[in-house]
Short mmCIF file of C-alpha atoms in Angstrom, two decimals:
data_model
loop_
_atom_site.label_atom_id
_atom_site.label_comp_id
_atom_site.label_asym_id
_atom_site.label_seq_id
_atom_site.Cartn_x
_atom_site.Cartn_y
_atom_site.Cartn_z
CA MET Y 1 0.00 0.00 0.00
CA MET Y 2 2.75 2.40 1.01
CA THR Y 3 4.84 1.32 -1.96
CA SER Y 4 1.94 1.87 -4.31
CA THR Y 5 1.35 5.36 -2.94
CA ILE Y 6 4.97 6.33 -3.36
CA SER Y 7 5.02 4.89 -6.84
CA ASP Y 8 2.01 7.07 -7.73
CA HIS Y 9 3.99 10.08 -6.59
CA VAL Y 10 7.03 8.99 -8.52
CA ASP Y 11 4.99 8.78 -11.69
CA TYR Y 12 3.47 12.14 -10.97
CA VAL Y 13 6.17 14.81 -11.04
CA SER Y 14 8.72 14.31 -13.81
CA GLY Y 15 11.01 16.45 -15.93
CA LYS Y 16 8.10 16.93 -18.33
CA THR Y 17 5.62 18.14 -15.69
CA ARG Y 18 4.40 21.68 -16.31
CA LEU Y 19 4.92 23.94 -13.34
CA PHE Y 20 2.38 26.28 -11.74
CA GLY Y 21 2.62 28.17 -8.47
CA ILE Y 22 0.69 30.17 -5.93
CA VAL Y 23 2.51 33.23 -4.60
CA GLY Y 24 1.57 34.71 -1.24
CA ASP Y 25 2.72 35.69 2.25
CA PRO Y 26 2.04 33.68 4.36
CA ILE Y 27 1.67 30.57 2.20
CA GLU Y 28 1.06 27.54 4.44
CA GLN Y 29 -2.71 28.01 4.63
CA VAL Y 30 -3.40 28.14 0.87
CA ARG Y 31 -5.58 25.44 -0.67
CA SER Y 32 -4.75 25.98 -4.36
CA PRO Y 33 -1.95 23.38 -4.46
CA GLU Y 34 -4.41 20.60 -3.62
CA MET Y 35 -7.43 21.99 -5.45
CA ILE Y 36 -5.87 23.23 -8.67
CA THR Y 37 -3.47 20.30 -8.92
CA ALA Y 38 -6.42 17.91 -8.53
CA GLU Y 39 -8.40 19.79 -11.19
CA MET Y 40 -5.46 19.70 -13.63
CA VAL Y 41 -4.60 16.05 -12.98
CA GLY Y 42 -8.30 15.18 -13.24
CA ARG Y 43 -8.27 16.67 -16.75
CA GLY Y 44 -5.31 14.49 -17.68
CA LEU Y 45 -2.76 17.32 -17.62
CA ASP Y 46 0.82 16.61 -16.53
CA ALA Y 47 1.02 19.62 -14.21
CA VAL Y 48 1.49 20.54 -10.57
CA LEU Y 49 0.82 23.73 -8.62
CA VAL Y 50 3.25 24.38 -5.78
CA PRO Y 51 3.36 26.95 -2.97
CA ILE Y 52 5.80 29.83 -3.52
CA HIS Y 53 6.43 31.94 -0.43
CA VAL Y 54 7.77 35.38 -1.34
CA LEU Y 55 8.26 38.18 1.21
CA PRO Y 56 6.83 41.62 0.42
CA HIS Y 57 10.20 43.41 0.21
CA GLU Y 58 11.45 40.77 -2.27
CA PHE Y 59 8.36 40.57 -4.49
CA ASP Y 60 9.34 43.22 -7.06
CA ALA Y 61 12.80 41.75 -7.71
CA CYS Y 62 11.83 38.10 -7.44
CA LEU Y 63 8.64 37.80 -9.49
CA PRO Y 64 9.89 39.07 -12.88
CA GLN Y 65 12.71 36.52 -12.64
CA LEU Y 66 10.37 33.69 -11.62
CA LEU Y 67 8.43 34.38 -14.83
CA ARG Y 68 11.58 33.52 -16.82
CA VAL Y 69 11.38 29.87 -15.77
CA ARG Y 70 10.50 28.33 -19.16
CA ASN Y 71 8.31 25.47 -17.94
CA LEU Y 72 6.27 27.75 -15.66
CA GLY Y 73 2.74 27.73 -17.06
CA GLY Y 74 1.20 30.24 -14.71
CA LEU Y 75 0.89 31.71 -11.24
CA VAL Y 76 -1.94 32.26 -8.80
CA PHE Y 77 -1.69 35.29 -6.51
CA THR Y 78 -3.15 35.53 -3.06
CA ILE Y 79 -2.87 37.87 -0.08
CA PRO Y 80 -1.16 40.37 -0.11
CA TYR Y 81 -0.21 40.39 -3.81
CA LYS Y 82 -3.39 40.57 -5.91
CA ALA Y 83 -3.05 44.29 -6.65
CA ARG Y 84 0.75 44.35 -6.93
CA ALA Y 85 0.74 41.43 -9.36
CA CYS Y 86 -1.02 43.58 -11.99
CA ALA Y 87 2.35 45.12 -12.82
CA LEU Y 88 3.59 41.69 -13.97
CA ALA Y 89 0.93 41.27 -16.66
CA ASP Y 90 1.61 42.24 -20.27
CA ASP Y 91 -2.17 42.20 -20.84
CA LEU Y 92 -4.97 42.62 -18.29
CA LEU Y 93 -8.29 40.97 -19.14
CA ALA Y 94 -11.73 42.51 -18.63
CA GLN Y 95 -12.39 41.84 -14.92
CA ALA Y 96 -8.83 42.63 -13.86
CA ARG Y 97 -8.84 45.99 -15.65
CA VAL Y 98 -11.83 47.17 -13.61
CA VAL Y 99 -10.90 45.56 -10.28
CA GLY Y 100 -7.25 46.63 -10.46
CA ALA Y 101 -6.09 43.24 -9.19
CA ILE Y 102 -5.39 39.78 -10.57
CA ASN Y 103 -5.39 36.35 -9.03
CA VAL Y 104 -3.97 34.50 -12.05
CA LEU Y 105 -1.22 35.12 -14.54
CA GLY Y 106 -1.04 32.77 -17.54
CA ARG Y 107 1.53 32.43 -20.28
CA GLY Y 108 -0.18 33.44 -23.52
CA LYS Y 109 0.71 32.73 -27.10
CA GLY Y 110 3.91 34.53 -28.03
CA GLY Y 111 5.04 34.52 -24.40
CA ARG Y 112 2.89 37.44 -23.22
CA TRP Y 113 1.69 37.13 -19.62
CA ARG Y 114 -2.08 37.62 -19.30
CA GLY Y 115 -3.66 38.56 -15.98
CA GLU Y 116 -7.24 38.09 -14.84
CA ILE Y 117 -9.19 37.88 -11.58
CA PHE Y 118 -11.67 35.06 -11.08
CA ASP Y 119 -12.78 35.87 -7.53
CA GLY Y 120 -15.99 37.44 -8.82
CA LEU Y 121 -16.55 35.22 -11.84
CA GLY Y 122 -16.71 32.23 -9.51
CA CYS Y 123 -19.71 33.88 -7.81
CA VAL Y 124 -21.52 34.51 -11.10
CA THR Y 125 -20.84 30.95 -12.29
CA ALA Y 126 -21.99 29.35 -9.04
CA LEU Y 127 -25.27 31.29 -9.24
CA ARG Y 128 -25.69 30.32 -12.90
CA ARG Y 129 -25.26 26.64 -12.01
CA ARG Y 130 -28.22 27.07 -9.66
CA GLY Y 131 -30.24 28.54 -12.53
CA VAL Y 132 -29.88 32.11 -11.27
CA GLU Y 133 -29.05 34.67 -13.98
CA LEU Y 134 -28.17 38.10 -12.63
CA ALA Y 135 -29.34 40.11 -15.66
CA GLY Y 136 -32.27 42.29 -14.56
CA LYS Y 137 -31.98 41.21 -10.93
CA ARG Y 138 -31.68 43.46 -7.88
CA VAL Y 139 -28.53 42.51 -5.97
CA LEU Y 140 -27.41 43.43 -2.46
CA LEU Y 141 -23.71 42.87 -1.76
CA ILE Y 142 -22.39 42.96 1.81
CA GLY Y 143 -18.66 43.64 2.01
CA ALA Y 144 -16.53 45.88 -0.19
CA GLY Y 145 -13.06 44.43 0.54
CA GLY Y 146 -10.97 42.46 -1.95
CA ALA Y 147 -13.50 39.67 -2.51
CA GLY Y 148 -16.41 42.15 -2.52
CA ALA Y 149 -14.72 44.32 -5.13
CA ALA Y 150 -14.15 41.39 -7.48
CA ILE Y 151 -17.74 40.20 -7.00
CA ALA Y 152 -19.20 43.69 -7.55
CA VAL Y 153 -17.32 44.02 -10.83
CA ALA Y 154 -18.33 40.56 -12.04
CA VAL Y 155 -21.96 41.22 -11.08
CA GLY Y 156 -21.82 44.53 -12.97
CA PHE Y 157 -20.78 42.70 -16.15
CA GLU Y 158 -24.03 40.68 -15.89
CA ARG Y 159 -26.17 43.83 -16.24
CA PRO Y 160 -28.31 43.52 -13.08
CA ALA Y 161 -31.26 45.94 -12.63
CA SER Y 162 -29.48 47.28 -9.57
CA LEU Y 163 -26.52 46.62 -7.31
CA ARG Y 164 -26.44 47.96 -3.76
CA ILE Y 165 -23.17 47.68 -1.86
CA HIS Y 166 -22.92 47.82 1.92
CA ASP Y 167 -19.79 47.81 4.06
CA ILE Y 168 -19.16 48.74 7.69
CA ASP Y 169 -16.70 51.22 6.14
CA ALA Y 170 -19.16 53.46 4.25
CA ASP Y 171 -16.38 55.20 2.30
CA ARG Y 172 -15.12 51.88 1.02
CA ALA Y 173 -18.63 50.94 -0.15
CA ARG Y 174 -19.03 54.30 -1.91
CA ALA Y 175 -15.62 54.05 -3.60
CA LEU Y 176 -16.41 50.57 -4.90
CA ALA Y 177 -19.86 51.63 -6.10
CA ALA Y 178 -18.29 54.53 -7.99
CA LYS Y 179 -15.72 52.23 -9.60
CA VAL Y 180 -18.35 49.72 -10.74
CA ALA Y 181 -20.72 52.48 -11.94
CA HIS Y 182 -17.90 53.98 -14.00
CA ALA Y 183 -17.07 50.62 -15.56
CA HIS Y 184 -20.68 49.67 -16.24
CA PRO Y 185 -22.57 52.78 -17.35
CA GLY Y 186 -26.32 52.15 -17.39
CA VAL Y 187 -26.22 49.77 -14.42
CA ASP Y 188 -27.80 51.28 -11.28
CA VAL Y 189 -24.94 50.91 -8.78
CA ALA Y 190 -24.76 52.68 -5.42
CA ALA Y 191 -23.69 52.25 -1.84
CA GLY Y 192 -26.71 51.37 0.22
CA ALA Y 193 -28.14 50.15 3.52
CA PRO Y 194 -28.22 46.43 4.35
CA VAL Y 195 -31.98 46.08 3.84
CA LEU Y 196 -33.72 43.39 1.85
CA ASP Y 197 -36.72 45.30 0.47
CA GLY Y 198 -36.85 44.69 -3.25
CA VAL Y 199 -33.72 42.53 -3.27
CA ASP Y 200 -33.63 39.35 -5.40
CA VAL Y 201 -30.09 38.17 -4.64
CA LEU Y 202 -28.12 38.64 -1.43
CA VAL Y 203 -24.36 38.08 -1.56
CA ASN Y 204 -22.19 38.08 1.54
CA ALA Y 205 -18.56 38.95 0.81
CA SER Y 206 -17.83 40.19 4.33
CA PRO Y 207 -16.02 38.05 6.91
CA VAL Y 208 -19.05 38.06 9.22
CA GLY Y 209 -19.98 34.44 9.90
CA MET Y 210 -16.49 33.04 9.29
CA LEU Y 211 -15.12 30.20 11.44
CA ALA Y 212 -16.70 30.46 14.93
CA ASP Y 213 -18.40 33.82 14.28
CA ALA Y 214 -22.11 33.19 14.99
CA ARG Y 215 -23.29 36.56 13.67
CA LEU Y 216 -25.30 37.32 10.54
CA PRO Y 217 -23.88 39.89 8.09
CA ILE Y 218 -27.32 41.53 7.97
CA ASP Y 219 -29.69 42.24 10.88
CA VAL Y 220 -32.77 40.12 10.14
CA ALA Y 221 -34.75 37.39 11.87
CA SER Y 222 -35.94 35.73 8.68
CA LEU Y 223 -35.48 35.93 4.91
CA PRO Y 224 -38.08 35.99 2.14
CA ARG Y 225 -38.49 32.57 0.58
CA GLU Y 226 -37.90 33.90 -2.96
CA LEU Y 227 -34.50 35.40 -2.02
CA VAL Y 228 -31.34 33.84 -3.46
CA VAL Y 229 -28.53 33.79 -0.87
CA LEU Y 230 -24.85 33.29 -1.68
CA ASP Y 231 -22.24 33.35 1.07
CA ALA Y 232 -18.65 33.64 -0.16
CA ILE Y 233 -17.31 32.21 3.11
CA VAL Y 234 -15.74 28.78 2.67
CA LYS Y 235 -15.24 27.85 6.34
CA PRO Y 236 -17.60 26.88 7.80
CA GLU Y 237 -19.42 25.42 4.84
CA ARG Y 238 -22.78 26.23 6.47
CA THR Y 239 -22.50 29.80 7.79
CA PRO Y 240 -25.15 31.32 10.09
CA LEU Y 241 -26.52 33.18 7.04
CA ILE Y 242 -26.75 30.00 4.94
CA ALA Y 243 -28.36 28.13 7.87
CA LEU Y 244 -31.01 30.87 8.21
CA ALA Y 245 -31.58 30.88 4.44
CA GLU Y 246 -32.11 27.11 4.48
CA ARG Y 247 -34.61 27.42 7.34
CA CYS Y 248 -36.45 30.07 5.29
CA GLU Y 249 -36.39 27.80 2.20
CA CYS Y 250 -34.38 30.27 0.12
CA THR Y 251 -32.22 29.19 -2.80
CA THR Y 252 -28.72 28.94 -1.29
CA VAL Y 253 -25.25 28.89 -2.82
CA PHE Y 254 -22.30 27.90 -0.64
CA GLY Y 255 -18.86 29.51 -0.68
CA ARG Y 256 -17.44 26.14 -1.56
CA GLU Y 257 -19.49 26.03 -4.79
CA MET Y 258 -18.20 29.47 -5.67
CA MET Y 259 -14.64 28.32 -5.04
CA ARG Y 260 -15.12 25.17 -7.13
CA GLY Y 261 -16.42 27.24 -10.04
CA GLN Y 262 -13.45 29.53 -9.71
CA ILE Y 263 -10.95 26.66 -9.66
CA ALA Y 264 -12.38 25.28 -12.91
CA GLN Y 265 -12.26 28.72 -14.52
CA MET Y 266 -8.67 29.28 -13.44
CA VAL Y 267 -7.60 25.98 -14.99
CA ASP Y 268 -9.57 26.85 -18.17
CA PHE Y 269 -7.59 30.09 -18.22
CA PHE Y 270 -4.23 28.33 -17.73
CA VAL Y 271 -5.05 25.87 -20.50
CA SER Y 272 -6.31 28.49 -22.96
CA THR Y 273 -3.47 30.99 -22.52
CA MET P 1 -8.77 3.55 -8.89
CA MET P 2 -8.44 6.81 -10.80
CA THR P 3 -10.18 8.68 -7.99
CA SER P 4 -7.89 7.16 -5.41
CA THR P 5 -4.84 8.17 -7.44
CA ILE P 6 -6.03 11.75 -7.76
CA SER P 7 -6.85 11.89 -4.07
CA ASP P 8 -3.30 10.77 -3.27
CA HIS P 9 -2.06 13.66 -5.37
CA VAL P 10 -4.38 16.11 -3.68
CA ASP P 11 -3.06 15.12 -0.28
CA TYR P 12 0.44 15.35 -1.57
CA VAL P 13 1.19 18.96 -2.50
CA SER P 14 -0.21 21.51 -0.07
CA GLY P 15 0.63 25.00 1.13
CA LYS P 16 2.93 23.40 3.70
CA THR P 17 4.90 21.29 1.22
CA ARG P 18 8.58 22.19 1.13
CA LEU P 19 9.79 23.00 -2.35
CA PHE P 20 12.88 21.67 -4.11
CA GLY P 21 13.88 22.03 -7.74
CA ILE P 22 16.24 20.77 -10.41
CA VAL P 23 17.64 23.47 -12.67
CA GLY P 24 18.91 22.62 -16.15
CA ASP P 25 18.63 23.21 -19.88
CA PRO P 26 17.05 21.14 -21.33
CA ILE P 27 14.95 19.81 -18.45
CA GLU P 28 12.45 17.26 -19.78
CA GLN P 29 14.84 14.30 -19.57
CA VAL P 30 15.81 14.70 -15.89
CA ARG P 31 14.94 11.93 -13.45
CA SER P 32 15.46 13.78 -10.15
CA PRO P 33 11.80 14.85 -9.81
CA GLU P 34 10.68 11.21 -9.61
CA MET P 35 13.69 9.82 -7.76
CA ILE P 36 14.35 12.52 -5.19
CA THR P 37 10.65 13.13 -4.56
CA ALA P 38 10.19 9.39 -3.98
CA GLU P 39 13.17 9.33 -1.58
CA MET P 40 11.85 12.33 0.37
CA VAL P 41 8.27 11.06 0.52
CA GLY P 42 9.57 7.60 1.48
CA ARG P 43 11.24 9.23 4.49
CA GLY P 44 7.97 10.86 5.50
CA LEU P 45 8.97 14.36 4.41
CA ASP P 46 6.32 16.74 3.05
CA ALA P 47 8.39 17.82 0.07
CA VAL P 48 8.41 17.79 -3.72
CA LEU P 49 11.16 18.34 -6.27
CA VAL P 50 10.03 20.01 -9.50
CA PRO P 51 11.74 20.68 -12.83
CA ILE P 52 12.90 24.28 -13.33
CA HIS P 53 13.90 25.09 -16.89
CA VAL P 54 16.17 28.15 -17.04
CA LEU P 55 17.90 29.32 -20.23
CA PRO P 56 21.66 30.03 -20.12
CA HIS P 57 21.36 33.76 -20.81
CA GLU P 58 18.82 34.11 -17.96
CA PHE P 59 20.61 31.97 -15.36
CA ASP P 60 22.64 34.72 -13.68
CA ALA P 61 19.65 37.04 -13.17
CA CYS P 62 17.08 34.35 -12.40
CA LEU P 63 18.82 32.05 -9.93
CA PRO P 64 19.68 34.54 -7.15
CA GLN P 65 16.01 35.57 -7.15
CA LEU P 66 14.77 31.97 -7.12
CA LEU P 67 16.81 31.48 -3.94
CA ARG P 68 14.67 34.15 -2.24
CA VAL P 69 11.60 31.93 -2.33
CA ARG P 70 11.25 31.25 1.39
CA ASN P 71 9.88 27.72 1.22
CA LEU P 72 12.56 26.59 -1.24
CA GLY P 73 14.62 23.98 0.60
CA GLY P 74 17.21 23.36 -2.06
CA LEU P 75 18.14 23.00 -5.71
CA VAL P 76 19.78 20.31 -7.80
CA PHE P 77 21.86 21.47 -10.77
CA THR P 78 22.36 19.53 -13.95
CA ILE P 79 23.79 20.19 -17.43
CA PRO P 80 24.96 22.87 -18.23
CA TYR P 81 24.96 24.56 -14.82
CA LYS P 82 27.08 22.50 -12.40
CA ALA P 83 30.11 24.81 -12.63
CA ARG P 84 28.17 28.08 -12.91
CA ALA P 85 26.06 27.21 -9.86
CA CYS P 86 29.16 27.44 -7.61
CA ALA P 87 28.75 31.22 -7.65
CA LEU P 88 25.38 30.85 -5.88
CA ALA P 89 26.82 29.07 -2.83
CA ASP P 90 27.76 30.99 0.30
CA ASP P 91 29.81 27.97 1.38
CA LEU P 92 31.33 25.22 -0.79
CA LEU P 93 31.85 21.84 0.87
CA ALA P 94 34.89 19.61 0.47
CA GLN P 95 34.18 17.81 -2.84
CA ALA P 96 32.79 20.92 -4.53
CA ARG P 97 35.84 23.01 -3.63
CA VAL P 98 38.14 20.60 -5.46
CA VAL P 99 35.85 19.77 -8.39
CA GLY P 100 34.83 23.39 -8.98
CA ALA P 101 31.21 22.36 -9.54
CA ILE P 102 28.13 21.59 -7.46
CA ASN P 103 25.07 19.50 -8.10
CA VAL P 104 23.17 20.52 -4.95
CA LEU P 105 22.55 23.73 -3.09
CA GLY P 106 20.90 23.44 0.34
CA ARG P 107 19.62 26.09 2.72
CA GLY P 108 21.81 25.95 5.81
CA LYS P 109 21.23 27.21 9.30
CA GLY P 110 21.16 30.99 9.32
CA GLY P 111 20.04 31.06 5.70
CA ARG P 112 23.45 30.41 4.13
CA TRP P 113 23.36 28.37 0.91
CA ARG P 114 25.74 25.40 1.00
CA GLY P 115 26.91 23.75 -2.22
CA GLU P 116 28.28 20.24 -2.71
CA ILE P 117 28.70 17.71 -5.50
CA PHE P 118 27.61 14.12 -4.96
CA ASP P 119 28.39 12.74 -8.43
CA GLY P 120 31.59 11.15 -7.13
CA LEU P 121 30.46 10.32 -3.60
CA GLY P 122 27.72 8.13 -5.10
CA CYS P 123 30.47 6.04 -6.73
CA VAL P 124 32.41 5.62 -3.47
CA THR P 125 29.24 4.74 -1.55
CA ALA P 126 28.08 2.20 -4.13
CA LEU P 127 31.48 0.46 -3.96
CA ARG P 128 31.40 0.52 -0.15
CA ARG P 129 27.98 -1.15 -0.17
CA ARG P 130 29.59 -3.99 -2.13
CA GLY P 131 32.30 -4.23 0.55
CA VAL P 132 34.91 -2.47 -1.59
CA GLU P 133 36.97 0.14 0.29
CA LEU P 134 39.18 2.25 -1.99
CA ALA P 135 41.90 3.00 0.60
CA GLY P 136 45.14 1.39 -0.60
CA LYS P 137 43.59 0.18 -3.88
CA ARG P 138 44.88 0.81 -7.40
CA VAL P 139 42.13 2.49 -9.41
CA LEU P 140 41.82 3.04 -13.16
CA LEU P 141 39.28 5.68 -14.19
CA ILE P 142 38.16 5.94 -17.82
CA GLY P 143 36.68 9.35 -18.68
CA ALA P 144 37.71 12.78 -17.40
CA GLY P 145 34.57 14.77 -18.22
CA GLY P 146 32.14 16.15 -15.63
CA ALA P 147 31.25 12.79 -14.07
CA GLY P 148 34.86 11.60 -14.29
CA ALA P 149 36.14 14.71 -12.53
CA ALA P 150 33.72 14.30 -9.63
CA ILE P 151 34.57 10.60 -9.32
CA ALA P 152 38.34 11.26 -9.45
CA VAL P 153 38.07 13.79 -6.63
CA ALA P 154 35.88 11.52 -4.48
CA VAL P 155 38.24 8.58 -5.09
CA GLY P 156 41.17 10.81 -4.09
CA PHE P 157 39.54 11.54 -0.73
CA GLU P 158 39.56 7.77 -0.04
CA ARG P 159 43.41 7.63 -0.20
CA PRO P 160 43.84 4.92 -2.85
CA ALA P 161 47.36 3.54 -3.51
CA SER P 162 47.11 4.94 -7.01
CA LEU P 163 44.67 6.54 -9.42
CA ARG P 164 45.25 6.41 -13.16
CA ILE P 165 43.00 8.54 -15.35
CA HIS P 166 42.46 7.88 -19.05
CA ASP P 167 40.47 9.98 -21.52
CA ILE P 168 40.42 10.07 -25.33
CA ASP P 169 41.38 13.72 -24.78
CA ALA P 170 44.82 13.24 -23.18
CA ASP P 171 45.07 16.89 -22.12
CA ARG P 172 41.81 16.61 -20.25
CA ALA P 173 43.05 13.51 -18.41
CA ARG P 174 46.30 15.27 -17.50
CA ALA P 175 44.52 18.39 -16.26
CA LEU P 176 42.20 16.34 -14.06
CA ALA P 177 45.09 14.28 -12.69
CA ALA P 178 46.95 17.48 -11.80
CA LYS P 179 43.88 18.87 -10.03
CA VAL P 180 43.36 15.72 -7.98
CA ALA P 181 47.08 15.41 -7.18
CA HIS P 182 47.10 19.00 -5.95
CA ALA P 183 44.08 18.40 -3.74
CA HIS P 184 45.31 15.08 -2.36
CA PRO P 185 49.08 15.31 -1.81
CA GLY P 186 50.56 11.89 -1.13
CA VAL P 187 48.11 10.07 -3.39
CA ASP P 188 49.77 8.75 -6.57
CA VAL P 189 47.58 10.33 -9.26
CA ALA P 190 48.48 10.55 -12.94
CA ALA P 191 47.07 10.37 -16.43
CA GLY P 192 47.67 6.88 -17.79
CA ALA P 193 46.97 4.31 -20.45
CA PRO P 194 43.79 2.19 -20.33
CA VAL P 195 45.58 -0.99 -19.27
CA LEU P 196 44.56 -3.30 -16.44
CA ASP P 197 47.95 -4.51 -15.21
CA GLY P 198 48.04 -4.02 -11.46
CA VAL P 199 44.55 -2.47 -11.32
CA ASP P 200 42.15 -3.44 -8.50
CA VAL P 201 39.17 -1.27 -9.41
CA LEU P 202 38.06 -0.17 -12.90
CA VAL P 203 35.59 2.72 -13.12
CA ASN P 204 34.01 3.78 -16.40
CA ALA P 205 32.89 7.41 -16.40
CA SER P 206 33.06 7.77 -20.19
CA PRO P 207 29.95 7.59 -22.37
CA VAL P 208 31.25 4.48 -24.19
CA GLY P 209 28.63 1.74 -23.83
CA MET P 210 25.71 4.12 -23.37
CA LEU P 211 22.31 3.32 -24.92
CA ALA P 212 22.88 1.27 -28.12
CA ASP P 213 26.68 1.69 -28.09
CA ALA P 214 28.04 -1.90 -28.11
CA ARG P 215 31.67 -0.87 -27.51
CA LEU P 216 33.81 -1.41 -24.43
CA PRO P 217 35.54 1.65 -22.90
CA ILE P 218 38.75 -0.39 -22.73
CA ASP P 219 40.18 -2.72 -25.39
CA VAL P 220 40.19 -6.16 -23.72
CA ALA P 221 38.73 -9.60 -24.45
CA SER P 222 38.42 -10.61 -20.81
CA LEU P 223 38.87 -9.21 -17.31
CA PRO P 224 40.70 -10.68 -14.31
CA ARG P 225 38.27 -12.32 -11.91
CA GLU P 226 39.57 -10.31 -8.92
CA LEU P 227 38.85 -6.96 -10.66
CA VAL P 228 36.06 -4.76 -9.31
CA VAL P 229 34.16 -3.06 -12.17
CA LEU P 230 31.89 -0.04 -11.77
CA ASP P 231 30.17 1.50 -14.78
CA ALA P 232 28.64 4.94 -14.14
CA ILE P 233 26.29 4.55 -17.14
CA VAL P 234 22.64 4.27 -16.07
CA LYS P 235 21.10 3.32 -19.43
CA PRO P 236 21.37 0.51 -20.29
CA GLU P 237 21.53 -1.02 -16.82
CA ARG P 238 23.77 -3.82 -18.13
CA THR P 239 26.40 -2.13 -20.33
CA PRO P 240 28.77 -4.16 -22.55
CA LEU P 241 31.49 -3.64 -19.89
CA ILE P 242 29.25 -4.89 -17.07
CA ALA P 243 28.14 -7.85 -19.20
CA LEU P 244 31.80 -8.80 -19.83
CA ALA P 245 32.63 -8.36 -16.13
CA GLU P 246 29.78 -10.67 -15.19
CA ARG P 247 30.98 -13.29 -17.67
CA CYS P 248 34.45 -13.02 -16.10
CA GLU P 249 32.94 -13.34 -12.58
CA CYS P 250 34.23 -9.93 -11.47
CA THR P 251 32.56 -7.95 -8.69
CA THR P 252 30.27 -5.51 -10.55
CA VAL P 253 28.59 -2.27 -9.53
CA PHE P 254 25.87 -0.84 -11.80
CA GLY P 255 25.40 2.84 -12.61
CA ARG P 256 21.95 2.58 -11.12
CA GLU P 257 23.37 1.59 -7.72
CA MET P 258 25.70 4.58 -7.89
CA MET P 259 22.75 6.83 -8.70
CA ARG P 260 20.67 5.40 -5.86
CA GLY P 261 23.49 6.04 -3.40
CA GLN P 262 23.78 9.57 -4.68
CA ILE P 263 20.04 10.23 -4.37
CA ALA P 264 20.10 9.14 -0.73
CA GLN P 265 23.12 11.34 -0.03
CA MET P 266 21.52 14.35 -1.71
CA VAL P 267 18.40 13.99 0.45
CA ASP P 268 20.61 13.56 3.54
CA PHE P 269 22.26 16.82 2.54
CA PHE P 270 18.94 18.62 2.05
CA VAL P 271 17.70 17.40 5.41
CA SER P 272 20.90 18.25 7.31
CA THR P 273 21.42 21.75 5.91
#
């Protein structure tokens, strides 16, 4: 049994294996090495994604040189590098241009590095898989941090009837609303209160409800049955908000579904570039 | 079955996995990713060794930056970088100082990079495993290229009675003999003819007999039974020289045994530094 396991590993990484990495600081907690490697291997690709721990004061000198490794197929960027990594891209794709951050860099035809952010696209895709199209819908987004910004931009691309953004930092919500409104003229985008009147889809991109946090990101005792609720939090799988939504018989989308959609899209991106 | 294999892989590389690499040009043919990864995993280490393809004109700018990756535990160097890689080491160990080349760089205590070459030590260890100690022996080495140089130096450290070095390029043999003689005063080292009179141990470090090459590296019809024969060639496993030695009932050591010894020593080095 042990021998067979080791022999699997031996067959797995070879001189021909295409290399991918995730760059962050810290790095030990990242899940991309398991998840993206499994997605690539599951598609029959000879590829592995490894953790690459780079310190902030070494990022600017180190990363351009890392990109010279010829068998490097692409990089994923996580905290704190999503915004800084934009400078490494020769071309920024649609979402990344608006968000001002990337989470993937892929080697394109002719050797040009293409950057895109899939943090928000994963949200749109997960909703679509549940039969929820955002076009014409009224969306309330809680949280205007990094994840919230990517989600707001991706939602904007779907042409919702309206997008209201709430954050405990009101300035941050207003700045994000202005950015999305500028990028998507004709979409009704504004900072707003965390109230559900007239809302079709509620998205939580705030950390409220994460791990042992028993709070709801919005002050309600129940939710309308016709509301669609997506919580971007991955741990726990069933957040207090999702648990309430299930009790109220809402359509629910878990953070894990959003992450799975994003993983598939990132591998699509690596393969296509 | 397929699912179980993928799940093994998923468990295998995580954010905590320590990263090692082999740097060369070309890179697809290297075997270290399988062999060293298997050795590390077999010892219960959470580590992977991946191929890193760097082009010669990018080596000097790229490698110092690669060494800044914090979770990089070490690098293996192969053709054409064994000599150039010396410049990356803060400290050169005993074999590397004499050979003027390294095949491993390990992160030492305090962050200093230590370089050593195990190409020759693998030869000495493989002989020792067969009960052959080189101290006081008369050794004939065929081939004074990169592998030959590392073997000559490692043999010199063992204090043989004599070491004769033959190469089709006589100047190369003489230069290597001078280098080893300088490093090991008191050991009788010289360039010499490929004749077996008075030889206890014959080592082939030339490419003669590799792959489909049916030639012997030394012009003989038979070998004395008491001769010890080591062939550094890995493919084929049974070279024409080894096949002749077996027919003559000599003690034989295969290139693969030498490589296995070297792999174990390289992992020891990575773990100890």
